[in-house]
Tab-separated table of C-alpha atoms and ligand atoms in Angstrom:
chain	number	residue	atom	x	y	z
A	629	UNK	CA	17.063	-0.650	-20.537
A	630	UNK	CA	18.240	2.172	-18.310
A	631	UNK	CA	16.622	2.425	-14.864
A	632	UNK	CA	15.038	5.782	-15.633
A	633	UNK	CA	13.195	4.319	-18.643
A	634	UNK	CA	11.730	1.399	-16.664
A	635	UNK	CA	7.943	1.706	-16.350
A	636	UNK	CA	5.431	0.421	-13.824
A	637	UNK	CA	1.916	1.064	-12.576
A	638	UNK	CA	1.576	3.677	-9.856
A	639	UNK	CA	-1.742	4.547	-8.241
A	640	UNK	CA	-0.702	7.516	-6.122
A	641	UNK	CA	2.190	9.831	-5.340
A	642	UNK	CA	1.552	11.535	-2.041
A	643	UNK	CA	3.719	14.374	-0.820
A	644	UNK	CA	4.433	15.644	2.724
A	645	UNK	CA	3.984	12.318	4.497
A	646	UNK	CA	5.314	12.231	8.073
A	647	UNK	CA	4.543	8.657	9.114
A	648	UNK	CA	6.405	6.259	6.846
A	649	UNK	CA	10.087	6.856	7.442
A	650	UNK	CA	12.227	9.726	8.728
A	651	UNK	CA	11.426	13.386	8.012
A	652	UNK	CA	9.138	14.720	5.310
A	653	UNK	CA	8.601	12.081	2.644
A	654	UNK	CA	7.005	11.497	-0.731
A	655	UNK	CA	5.081	8.223	-0.787
A	656	UNK	CA	5.048	6.356	-4.086
A	657	UNK	CA	2.272	3.755	-4.118
A	658	UNK	CA	2.705	0.905	-6.610
A	659	UNK	CA	-0.287	-1.069	-7.748
A	660	UNK	CA	-0.789	-4.772	-7.051
A	661	UNK	CA	-0.731	-6.786	-3.836
A	662	UNK	CA	-0.613	-10.562	-3.198
A	663	UNK	CA	-2.524	-10.156	0.085
A	664	UNK	CA	-6.207	-9.432	0.575
A	665	UNK	CA	-6.259	-8.077	4.121
A	666	UNK	CA	-9.842	-7.640	5.276
A	667	UNK	CA	-8.918	-4.265	6.829
A	668	UNK	CA	-6.973	-2.914	3.797
A	669	UNK	CA	-7.259	0.882	3.660
A	670	UNK	CA	-6.104	0.998	0.026
A	671	UNK	CA	-8.391	-1.460	-1.781
A	672	UNK	CA	-7.612	0.372	-5.021
A	673	UNK	CA	-4.046	-0.905	-4.650
A	674	UNK	CA	-4.848	-4.605	-4.710
A	675	UNK	CA	-5.374	-5.471	-8.358
A	676	UNK	CA	-2.307	-5.174	-10.572
A	677	UNK	CA	-3.941	-3.299	-13.434
A	678	UNK	CA	-5.516	0.176	-13.551
A	679	UNK	CA	-9.188	-0.041	-12.540
A	680	UNK	CA	-12.356	2.003	-12.774
A	681	UNK	CA	-13.972	3.597	-9.734
A	682	UNK	CA	-17.122	5.669	-9.332
A	683	UNK	CA	-17.540	8.437	-6.759
A	684	UNK	CA	-21.248	9.236	-6.743
A	685	UNK	CA	-20.647	12.460	-4.784
A	686	UNK	CA	-18.881	13.961	-7.832
A	687	UNK	CA	-21.494	12.822	-10.361
A	688	UNK	CA	-23.598	15.541	-12.048
A	689	UNK	CA	-26.410	12.967	-12.487
A	690	UNK	CA	-27.414	11.150	-15.700
A	691	UNK	CA	-30.064	13.762	-16.477
A	692	UNK	CA	-27.565	16.650	-16.490
A	693	UNK	CA	-24.625	14.788	-18.005
A	694	UNK	CA	-24.830	11.050	-18.692
A	695	UNK	CA	-21.815	10.951	-21.048
A	696	UNK	CA	-20.580	7.709	-19.498
A	697	UNK	CA	-23.727	5.756	-20.418
A	698	UNK	CA	-23.287	5.618	-24.223
A	699	UNK	CA	-19.493	5.409	-23.759
A	700	UNK	CA	-19.791	1.930	-22.235
A	701	UNK	CA	-19.482	-0.754	-24.955
A	702	UNK	CA	-20.991	-3.381	-22.649
A	703	UNK	CA	-24.025	-1.349	-21.570
A	704	UNK	CA	-23.037	-1.642	-17.911
A	705	UNK	CA	-24.073	1.874	-16.873
A	706	UNK	CA	-27.720	2.775	-16.272
A	707	UNK	CA	-29.894	5.673	-15.269
A	708	UNK	CA	-32.156	4.348	-12.535
A	709	UNK	CA	-34.605	7.001	-11.413
A	710	UNK	CA	-32.082	9.789	-11.892
A	711	UNK	CA	-29.170	8.002	-10.259
A	712	UNK	CA	-26.266	6.289	-11.962
A	713	UNK	CA	-25.981	2.524	-11.430
A	714	UNK	CA	-23.223	0.191	-12.604
A	715	UNK	CA	-23.274	-3.522	-13.365
A	716	UNK	CA	-19.861	-4.239	-11.811
A	717	UNK	CA	-20.003	-7.921	-12.756
A	718	UNK	CA	-20.400	-7.085	-16.451
A	719	UNK	CA	-17.656	-4.426	-16.527
A	720	UNK	CA	-14.609	-5.376	-18.629
A	721	UNK	CA	-12.425	-2.611	-17.173
A	722	UNK	CA	-11.958	-0.894	-20.546
A	723	UNK	CA	-12.006	2.521	-18.771
A	724	UNK	CA	-13.853	4.270	-21.647
A	725	UNK	CA	-16.440	5.623	-19.198
A	726	UNK	CA	-13.729	7.373	-17.192
A	727	UNK	CA	-12.396	9.022	-20.346
A	728	UNK	CA	-15.897	10.321	-21.128
A	729	UNK	CA	-16.565	11.728	-17.648
A	730	UNK	CA	-16.028	15.484	-17.299
A	731	UNK	CA	-15.948	15.651	-13.477
A	732	UNK	CA	-13.753	12.756	-12.375
A	733	UNK	CA	-16.737	10.971	-10.804
A	734	UNK	CA	-15.883	8.025	-13.033
A	735	UNK	CA	-12.154	7.723	-12.559
A	736	UNK	CA	-9.214	5.334	-12.868
A	737	UNK	CA	-6.949	4.137	-10.094
A	738	UNK	CA	-3.493	3.495	-11.499
A	739	UNK	CA	-1.427	4.726	-14.444
A	740	UNK	CA	1.804	3.735	-16.148
A	741	UNK	CA	4.761	5.902	-15.066
A	742	UNK	CA	8.460	5.723	-15.820
A	743	UNK	CA	11.114	5.855	-13.131
A	744	UNK	CA	12.232	9.255	-14.468
A	745	UNK	CA	8.681	10.647	-14.223
A	746	UNK	CA	8.295	9.446	-10.647
A	747	UNK	CA	11.713	10.659	-9.502
A	748	UNK	CA	11.231	14.052	-11.163
A	749	UNK	CA	8.093	14.434	-9.025
A	750	UNK	CA	9.858	13.190	-5.907
A	751	UNK	CA	12.788	15.559	-6.420
A	752	UNK	CA	10.484	18.596	-6.439
A	753	UNK	CA	10.614	18.417	-2.632
A	754	UNK	CA	14.381	17.966	-2.294
A	755	UNK	CA	14.610	21.088	-0.135
A	756	UNK	CA	12.231	19.559	2.437
A	757	UNK	CA	14.148	16.284	2.473
A	758	UNK	CA	17.429	18.141	3.081
A	759	UNK	CA	15.990	19.993	6.075
A	760	UNK	CA	14.075	17.079	7.619
A	761	UNK	CA	16.115	13.994	6.706
A	762	UNK	CA	13.225	12.765	4.560
A	763	UNK	CA	13.041	11.292	1.079
A	764	UNK	CA	11.040	8.729	-0.894
A	765	UNK	CA	9.078	5.799	0.537
A	766	UNK	CA	7.927	3.023	-1.797
A	767	UNK	CA	4.640	1.519	-0.729
A	768	UNK	CA	1.538	-0.066	-2.257
A	769	UNK	CA	-0.167	-2.380	-2.618
A	770	UNK	CA	3.014	-4.322	-2.330
A	771	UNK	CA	5.840	-2.500	-4.075
A	772	UNK	CA	7.750	-5.751	-4.589
A	773	UNK	CA	4.903	-7.061	-6.785
A	774	UNK	CA	6.649	-4.982	-9.462
A	775	UNK	CA	10.194	-5.962	-8.481
A	776	UNK	CA	12.105	-4.606	-11.497
A	777	UNK	CA	10.309	-1.275	-11.314
A	778	UNK	CA	10.711	-1.006	-7.537
A	779	UNK	CA	14.426	-1.763	-7.641
A	780	UNK	CA	14.941	0.659	-10.540
A	781	UNK	CA	13.133	3.396	-8.574
A	782	UNK	CA	15.339	2.799	-5.543
A	783	UNK	CA	18.568	2.734	-7.583
A	784	UNK	CA	17.653	5.937	-9.413
A	785	UNK	CA	16.703	7.614	-6.129
A	786	UNK	CA	20.127	6.720	-4.739
A	787	UNK	CA	21.794	8.168	-7.862
A	788	UNK	CA	19.896	11.400	-7.162
A	789	UNK	CA	20.880	11.323	-3.463
A	790	UNK	CA	17.288	10.850	-2.306
A	791	UNK	CA	16.861	8.958	0.996
A	792	UNK	CA	15.025	5.641	0.373
A	793	UNK	CA	12.568	3.589	2.420
A	794	UNK	CA	10.613	0.509	1.316
A	795	UNK	CA	7.408	-0.596	3.003
A	796	UNK	CA	6.741	-4.287	2.366
A	797	UNK	CA	4.391	-7.022	3.491
A	798	UNK	CA	7.255	-9.445	2.850
A	799	UNK	CA	5.227	-11.810	0.635
A	800	UNK	CA	7.485	-11.453	-2.391
A	801	UNK	CA	10.485	-12.923	-4.161
A	802	UNK	CA	13.333	-13.136	-1.641
A	803	UNK	CA	16.101	-12.431	-4.178
A	804	UNK	CA	14.316	-9.294	-5.395
A	805	UNK	CA	13.770	-8.120	-1.830
A	806	UNK	CA	17.472	-8.553	-1.091
A	807	UNK	CA	18.332	-6.547	-4.191
A	808	UNK	CA	15.943	-3.778	-3.093
A	809	UNK	CA	17.500	-3.712	0.388
A	810	UNK	CA	20.912	-2.907	-1.121
A	811	UNK	CA	19.490	0.499	-2.073
A	812	UNK	CA	17.661	1.357	1.159
A	813	UNK	CA	18.261	3.686	4.073
A	814	UNK	CA	15.629	1.875	6.117
A	815	UNK	CA	12.980	-0.821	5.789
A	816	UNK	CA	9.382	-0.959	7.037
A	817	UNK	CA	8.389	-4.632	7.268
A	818	UNK	CA	4.835	-5.684	8.185
A	819	UNK	CA	4.405	-8.741	10.403
A	820	UNK	CA	0.733	-9.251	11.100
A	821	UNK	CA	0.448	-12.616	12.845
A	822	UNK	CA	2.713	-15.495	13.873
A	823	UNK	CA	0.077	-18.205	13.292
A	824	UNK	CA	0.043	-19.059	9.604
A	825	UNK	CA	-3.572	-20.273	9.775
A	826	UNK	CA	-4.813	-17.039	11.341
A	827	UNK	CA	-2.654	-15.056	8.920
A	828	UNK	CA	-4.302	-16.855	6.023
A	829	UNK	CA	-7.779	-16.217	7.389
A	830	UNK	CA	-7.129	-12.468	7.666
A	831	UNK	CA	-4.973	-11.831	4.599
A	832	UNK	CA	-5.584	-14.704	2.176
A	833	UNK	CA	-2.030	-16.102	2.434
A	834	UNK	CA	0.003	-17.980	5.047
A	835	UNK	CA	2.977	-16.291	6.669
A	836	UNK	CA	5.811	-18.757	5.894
A	837	UNK	CA	7.308	-16.799	3.028
A	838	UNK	CA	6.969	-13.516	4.938
A	839	UNK	CA	8.793	-14.771	8.019
A	840	UNK	CA	11.469	-16.465	5.906
A	841	UNK	CA	12.087	-13.250	3.942
A	842	UNK	CA	12.178	-11.229	7.138
A	843	UNK	CA	14.852	-13.421	8.732
A	844	UNK	CA	16.799	-13.489	5.472
A	845	UNK	CA	16.880	-9.690	5.278
A	846	UNK	CA	17.830	-9.396	8.955
A	847	UNK	CA	20.760	-11.759	8.409
A	848	UNK	CA	21.941	-10.202	5.146
A	849	UNK	CA	21.679	-6.555	6.250
A	850	UNK	CA	22.701	-6.279	9.908
A	851	UNK	CA	23.219	-2.517	9.715
A	852	UNK	CA	19.927	-1.716	7.909
A	853	UNK	CA	17.462	0.027	10.275
A	854	UNK	CA	14.208	-1.966	10.311
A	855	UNK	CA	10.836	-0.964	11.684
A	856	UNK	CA	8.544	-3.966	12.044
A	857	UNK	CA	4.955	-2.808	11.835
A	858	UNK	CA	1.894	-4.620	13.102
A	859	UNK	CA	-1.525	-3.099	12.444
A	860	UNK	CA	-3.669	-4.048	15.436
A	861	UNK	CA	-6.907	-5.433	14.013
A	862	UNK	CA	-9.995	-6.270	16.074
A	863	UNK	CA	-10.671	-9.999	16.162
A	864	UNK	CA	-7.443	-10.812	14.297
A	865	UNK	CA	-4.393	-9.935	16.413
A	866	UNK	CA	-5.665	-7.765	19.289
A	867	UNK	CA	-4.703	-10.025	22.201
A	868	UNK	CA	-1.582	-9.852	24.361
A	869	UNK	CA	-0.665	-13.397	23.218
A	870	UNK	CA	-0.807	-12.352	19.547
A	871	UNK	CA	1.511	-9.389	20.044
A	872	UNK	CA	3.843	-11.182	22.465
A	873	UNK	CA	4.344	-13.977	19.891
A	874	UNK	CA	5.436	-11.460	17.249
A	875	UNK	CA	7.641	-9.544	19.692
A	876	UNK	CA	9.426	-12.743	20.775
A	877	UNK	CA	10.025	-13.763	17.167
A	878	UNK	CA	11.939	-10.555	16.383
A	879	UNK	CA	15.732	-10.700	16.576
A	880	UNK	CA	17.334	-8.519	19.240
A	881	UNK	CA	19.225	-5.812	17.422
A	882	UNK	CA	19.659	-2.145	18.309
A	883	UNK	CA	18.422	-0.901	14.928
A	884	UNK	CA	15.113	-2.810	14.981
A	885	UNK	CA	11.918	-1.289	16.361
A	886	UNK	CA	8.488	-2.921	16.713
A	887	UNK	CA	5.682	-0.453	16.057
A	888	UNK	CA	1.956	-1.153	16.533
A	889	UNK	CA	-0.408	0.770	14.261
A	890	UNK	CA	-4.002	1.592	15.174
A	891	UNK	CA	-6.880	0.026	13.237
A	892	UNK	CA	-8.832	2.606	11.256
A	893	UNK	CA	-11.605	2.667	8.669
A	894	UNK	CA	-10.249	5.429	6.453
A	895	UNK	CA	-10.415	3.332	3.290
A	896	UNK	CA	-14.082	2.455	3.698
A	897	UNK	CA	-15.417	4.942	1.118
A	898	UNK	CA	-13.069	3.569	-1.537
A	899	UNK	CA	-14.711	0.150	-1.299
A	900	UNK	CA	-17.966	1.800	-2.324
A	901	UNK	CA	-16.235	3.618	-5.220
A	902	UNK	CA	-14.947	0.243	-6.444
A	903	UNK	CA	-18.310	-1.444	-6.034
A	904	UNK	CA	-17.111	-3.756	-3.249
A	905	UNK	CA	-18.339	-4.394	0.285
A	906	UNK	CA	-16.111	-3.279	3.217
A	907	UNK	CA	-15.085	-6.645	4.740
A	908	UNK	CA	-14.627	-5.412	8.335
A	909	UNK	CA	-18.246	-4.287	8.809
A	910	UNK	CA	-18.585	-2.305	12.048
A	911	UNK	CA	-15.641	-3.887	13.929
A	912	UNK	CA	-13.891	-1.577	16.408
A	913	UNK	CA	-10.814	-1.873	18.605
A	914	UNK	CA	-11.795	-1.794	22.289
A	915	UNK	CA	-10.747	1.349	24.205
A	916	UNK	CA	-7.279	1.103	25.717
A	917	UNK	CA	-6.292	-1.968	23.668
A	918	UNK	CA	-3.619	-0.278	21.587
A	919	UNK	CA	-1.790	1.270	24.581
A	920	UNK	CA	-1.897	-2.018	26.478
A	921	UNK	CA	-0.521	-3.940	23.509
A	922	UNK	CA	2.159	-1.320	22.894
A	923	UNK	CA	3.528	-1.968	26.371
A	924	UNK	CA	3.560	-5.728	25.571
A	925	UNK	CA	5.559	-5.028	22.393
A	926	UNK	CA	8.004	-2.799	24.299
A	927	UNK	CA	8.647	-5.525	26.900
A	928	UNK	CA	10.180	-7.978	24.405
B	1392	LIG	S1	-14.865	0.346	-17.596
B	1392	LIG	FE1	-16.667	-0.985	-17.366
B	1392	LIG	S2	-18.355	0.422	-16.960
B	1392	LIG	FE2	-16.685	1.652	-17.826
B	1392	LIG	S3	-17.027	1.678	-20.065
B	1392	LIG	FE3	-15.670	-0.064	-19.683
B	1392	LIG	S4	-17.039	-1.818	-19.424
B	1392	LIG	FE4	-18.305	0.027	-19.197
B	1393	LIG	S1	-20.014	11.092	-17.103
B	1393	LIG	FE1	-19.353	11.362	-14.971
B	1393	LIG	S2	-20.526	13.112	-14.170
B	1393	LIG	FE2	-21.523	12.429	-16.091
B	1393	LIG	S3	-23.134	11.019	-15.409
B	1393	LIG	FE3	-21.324	9.769	-15.865
B	1393	LIG	S4	-20.224	9.604	-13.896
B	1393	LIG	FE4	-21.710	11.268	-13.677
């Protein structure tokens, strides 16, 4: 199969991004992630398949509309005193309710796209990439959860002279990650914690594979610019010792930068749309923490 015919599941293509690689970029978010970070701002990215979500703010109400109720073959959607309610546990994910909904209140995160479809969208902004040094950034979820699709996207982008960046959590097949790196202009690699036990508590997996893949990529691609990113999460990695341990682990090379990202709660509403609880509750980063930890990271 040719790269451009390869298909995968994409849950968002976001244009005009300024934060995930050089210049103006188009973010391509692939569905599926092996981690379950408590602070994840894209919970709709985690499961590999397309999934139903309900935004009650867009709902016309069952009395005015109600098309989704008879559309559900499992009788999971109810009118309770004029408000729509969903039995999430009984839902099979057939997505028929979303097809019946006229407003997008009942919607689907994720759709099958070919490489050609994605790159045609990405190329619409070629003029901005040329002026700013931007291009396409693959993200997720974890883009390397769909390794053949991710690599095909990167190869096709290169054929079209589009600058390429991959954002990865590193918990993926090492051979596939190496193959992806052959088609990259730079790499964004998340390292969240050096203690595997703490890493497992916060993300659901230990960090052995992540650290091994990181060192492997560093050794195999000495001239590839790498930005190591650490989201600073209250109660997880917000001490000087946590950040110093990561900073000391990183190899000293001129084209490697360690960037700390602020904790935020921007994905909170999406948990409600998916019928899940937001795992972080009301946790906040203490004032001044991020700046203090940034100076620790700089001192490595
Ligand atoms: S996706 Fe779930 S709620 Fe919607 S129609 Fe199918 S079973 Fe019913
Ligand atoms: S079909 Fe859509 S707008 Fe109509 S009641 Fe159901 S969720 Fe609301």
